[in-house]
mmCIF file of C-alpha atoms in Angstrom:
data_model
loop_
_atom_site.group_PDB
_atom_site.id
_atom_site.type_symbol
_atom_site.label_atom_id
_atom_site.label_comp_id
_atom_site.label_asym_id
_atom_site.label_seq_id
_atom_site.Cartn_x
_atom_site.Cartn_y
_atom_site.Cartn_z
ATOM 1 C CA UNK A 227 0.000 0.000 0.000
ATOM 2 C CA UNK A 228 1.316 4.130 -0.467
ATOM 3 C CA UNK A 229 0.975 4.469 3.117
ATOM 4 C CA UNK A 230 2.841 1.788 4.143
ATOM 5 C CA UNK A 231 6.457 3.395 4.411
ATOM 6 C CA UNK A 232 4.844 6.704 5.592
ATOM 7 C CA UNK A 233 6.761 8.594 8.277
ATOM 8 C CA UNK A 234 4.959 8.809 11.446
ATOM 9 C CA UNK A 235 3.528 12.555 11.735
ATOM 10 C CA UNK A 236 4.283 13.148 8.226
ATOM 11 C CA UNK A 237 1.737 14.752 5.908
ATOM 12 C CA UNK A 238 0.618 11.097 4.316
ATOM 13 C CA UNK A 239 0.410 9.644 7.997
ATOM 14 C CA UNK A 240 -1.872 12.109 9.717
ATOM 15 C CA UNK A 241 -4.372 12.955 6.806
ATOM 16 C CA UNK A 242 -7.707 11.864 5.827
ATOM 17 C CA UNK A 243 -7.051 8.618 3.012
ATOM 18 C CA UNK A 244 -9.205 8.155 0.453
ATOM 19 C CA UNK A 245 -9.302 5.246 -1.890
ATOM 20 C CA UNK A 246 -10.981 5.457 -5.643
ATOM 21 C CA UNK A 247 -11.194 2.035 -6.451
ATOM 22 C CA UNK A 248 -12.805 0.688 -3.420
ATOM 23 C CA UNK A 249 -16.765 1.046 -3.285
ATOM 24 C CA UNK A 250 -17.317 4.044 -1.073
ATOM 25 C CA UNK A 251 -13.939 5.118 -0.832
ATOM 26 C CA UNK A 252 -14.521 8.568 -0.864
ATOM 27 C CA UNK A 253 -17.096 8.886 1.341
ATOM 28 C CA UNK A 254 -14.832 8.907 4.672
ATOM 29 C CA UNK A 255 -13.050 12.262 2.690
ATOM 30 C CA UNK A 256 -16.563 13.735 1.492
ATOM 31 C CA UNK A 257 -17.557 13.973 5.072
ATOM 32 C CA UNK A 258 -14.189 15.084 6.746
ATOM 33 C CA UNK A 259 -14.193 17.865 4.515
ATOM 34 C CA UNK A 260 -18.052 18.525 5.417
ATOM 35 C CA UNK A 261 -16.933 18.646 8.915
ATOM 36 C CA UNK A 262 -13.484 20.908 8.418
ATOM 37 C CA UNK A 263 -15.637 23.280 6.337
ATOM 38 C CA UNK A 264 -18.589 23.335 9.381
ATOM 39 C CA UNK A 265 -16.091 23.789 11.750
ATOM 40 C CA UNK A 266 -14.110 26.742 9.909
ATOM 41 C CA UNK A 267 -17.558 28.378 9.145
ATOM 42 C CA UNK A 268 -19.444 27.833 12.581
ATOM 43 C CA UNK A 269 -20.608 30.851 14.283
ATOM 44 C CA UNK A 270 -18.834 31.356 17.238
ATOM 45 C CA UNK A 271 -22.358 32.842 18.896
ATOM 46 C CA UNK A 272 -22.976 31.346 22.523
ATOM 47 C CA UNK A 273 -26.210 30.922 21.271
ATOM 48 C CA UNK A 274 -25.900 29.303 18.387
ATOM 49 C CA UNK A 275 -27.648 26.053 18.515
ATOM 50 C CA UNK A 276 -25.040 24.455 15.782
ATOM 51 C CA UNK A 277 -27.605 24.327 12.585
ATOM 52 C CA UNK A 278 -26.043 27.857 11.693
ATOM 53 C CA UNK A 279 -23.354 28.624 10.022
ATOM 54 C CA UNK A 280 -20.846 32.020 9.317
ATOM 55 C CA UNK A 281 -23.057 35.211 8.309
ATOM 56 C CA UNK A 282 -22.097 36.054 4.607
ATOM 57 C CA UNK A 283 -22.601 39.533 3.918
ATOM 58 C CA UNK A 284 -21.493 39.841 0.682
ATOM 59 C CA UNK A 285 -23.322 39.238 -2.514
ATOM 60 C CA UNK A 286 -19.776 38.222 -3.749
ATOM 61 C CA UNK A 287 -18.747 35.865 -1.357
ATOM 62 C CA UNK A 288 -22.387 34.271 -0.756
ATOM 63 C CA UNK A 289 -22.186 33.920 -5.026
ATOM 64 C CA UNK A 290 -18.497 32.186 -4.558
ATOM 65 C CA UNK A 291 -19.252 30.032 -1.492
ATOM 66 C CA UNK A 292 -22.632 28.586 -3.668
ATOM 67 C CA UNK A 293 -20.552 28.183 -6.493
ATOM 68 C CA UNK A 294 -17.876 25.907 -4.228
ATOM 69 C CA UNK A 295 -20.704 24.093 -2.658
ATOM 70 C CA UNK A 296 -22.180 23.323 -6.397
ATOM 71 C CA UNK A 297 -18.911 22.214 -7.363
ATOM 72 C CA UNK A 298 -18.107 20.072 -4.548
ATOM 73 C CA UNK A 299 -21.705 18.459 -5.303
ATOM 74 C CA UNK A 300 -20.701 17.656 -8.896
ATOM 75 C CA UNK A 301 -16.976 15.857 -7.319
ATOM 76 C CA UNK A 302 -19.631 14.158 -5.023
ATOM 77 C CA UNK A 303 -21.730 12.611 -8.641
ATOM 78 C CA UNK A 304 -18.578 12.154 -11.125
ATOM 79 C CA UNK A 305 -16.215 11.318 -8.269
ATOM 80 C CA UNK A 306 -18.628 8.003 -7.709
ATOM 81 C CA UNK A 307 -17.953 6.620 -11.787
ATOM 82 C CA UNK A 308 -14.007 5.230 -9.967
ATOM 83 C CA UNK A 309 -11.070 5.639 -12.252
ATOM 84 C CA UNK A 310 -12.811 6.711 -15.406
ATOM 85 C CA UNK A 311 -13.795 9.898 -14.021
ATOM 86 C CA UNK A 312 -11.014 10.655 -11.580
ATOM 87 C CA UNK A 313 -9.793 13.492 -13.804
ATOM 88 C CA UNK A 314 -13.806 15.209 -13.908
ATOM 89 C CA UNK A 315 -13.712 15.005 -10.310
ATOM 90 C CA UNK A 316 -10.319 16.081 -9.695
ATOM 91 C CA UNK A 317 -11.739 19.356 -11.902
ATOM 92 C CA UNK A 318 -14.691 20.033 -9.675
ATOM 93 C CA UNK A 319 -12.042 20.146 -6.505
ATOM 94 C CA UNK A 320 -9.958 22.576 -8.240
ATOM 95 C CA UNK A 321 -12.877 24.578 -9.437
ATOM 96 C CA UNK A 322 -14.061 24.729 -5.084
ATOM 97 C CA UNK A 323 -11.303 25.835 -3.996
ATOM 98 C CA UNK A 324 -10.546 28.542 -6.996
ATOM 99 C CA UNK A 325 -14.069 29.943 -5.879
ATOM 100 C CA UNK A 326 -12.903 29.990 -1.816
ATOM 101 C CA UNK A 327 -9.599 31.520 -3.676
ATOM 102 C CA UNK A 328 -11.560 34.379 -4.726
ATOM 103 C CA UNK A 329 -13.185 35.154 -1.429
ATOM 104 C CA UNK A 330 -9.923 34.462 0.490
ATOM 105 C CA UNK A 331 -6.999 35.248 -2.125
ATOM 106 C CA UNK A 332 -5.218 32.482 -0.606
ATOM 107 C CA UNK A 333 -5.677 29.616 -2.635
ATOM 108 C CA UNK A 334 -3.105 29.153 -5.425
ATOM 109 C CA UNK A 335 -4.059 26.507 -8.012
ATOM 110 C CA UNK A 336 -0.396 25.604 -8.909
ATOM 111 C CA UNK A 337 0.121 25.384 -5.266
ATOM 112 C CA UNK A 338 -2.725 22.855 -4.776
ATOM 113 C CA UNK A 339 -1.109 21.094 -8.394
ATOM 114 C CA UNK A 340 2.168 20.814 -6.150
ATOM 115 C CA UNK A 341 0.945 18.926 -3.378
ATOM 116 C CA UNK A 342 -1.255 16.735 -5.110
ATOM 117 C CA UNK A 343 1.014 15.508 -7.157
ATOM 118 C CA UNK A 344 4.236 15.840 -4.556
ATOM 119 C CA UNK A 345 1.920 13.605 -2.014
ATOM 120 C CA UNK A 346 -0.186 11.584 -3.774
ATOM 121 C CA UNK A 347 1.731 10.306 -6.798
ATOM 122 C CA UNK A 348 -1.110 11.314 -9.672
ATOM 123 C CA UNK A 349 -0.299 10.054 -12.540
ATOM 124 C CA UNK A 350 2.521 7.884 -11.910
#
């Protein structure tokens, strides 16, 4: 397996694994990355009975975060056809987090490129 020879505390030992061959393999990721993006968005009200999330004020940024949340639905539908559509679904991930990019200014998409294929040996 990849993570076999991975370091203790190194980047491939302490993050969320995903696997697109087995059935449901992405589903562990899908709802990490549900509950990252809850938790960074929460509001940190007292009162707030945890069905709310961050106020978005903007037109701009309410436009962006619906256009990352549509995207991340469509990696959710291709990213279930396994290998054949790994390449659609790695497209809807870089189209989320180009739209958080734009309400944040820092996401870089050749830094994303980097890592993915630095850490998780794409295309090898």
């Amino acid at each position: 397996d990849l993570l076999a020879g991975a370091a203790p505390g190194s980047a491939a030992a302490r993050g969320e694994h995903a696997s697109c061959v087995a059935p449901g393999g992405l589903d562990g990721l899908l709802a990490a990355l549900r509950t990252r993006v809850r938790d960074l968005t929460a509001s940190p009200s007292a009162d707030d009975d945890g069905d709310g999330g961050a106020l978005i004020t903007r037109e701009r940024h309410r436009r962006h975060v619906g256009d990352a949340l549509a995207a991340l639905r469509r990696f959710g539908t291709v990213s279930e056809g396994g290998l054949e559509t790994v390449d659609l679904a790695a497209e809807e991930l870089r189209l989320a987090v180009s739209e958080v990019g734009r309400i944040t200014g820092a996401v870089d998409v050749e830094d994303v490129l980097d890592v993915l294929f630095r850490d998780f040996c794409i295309g090898k």
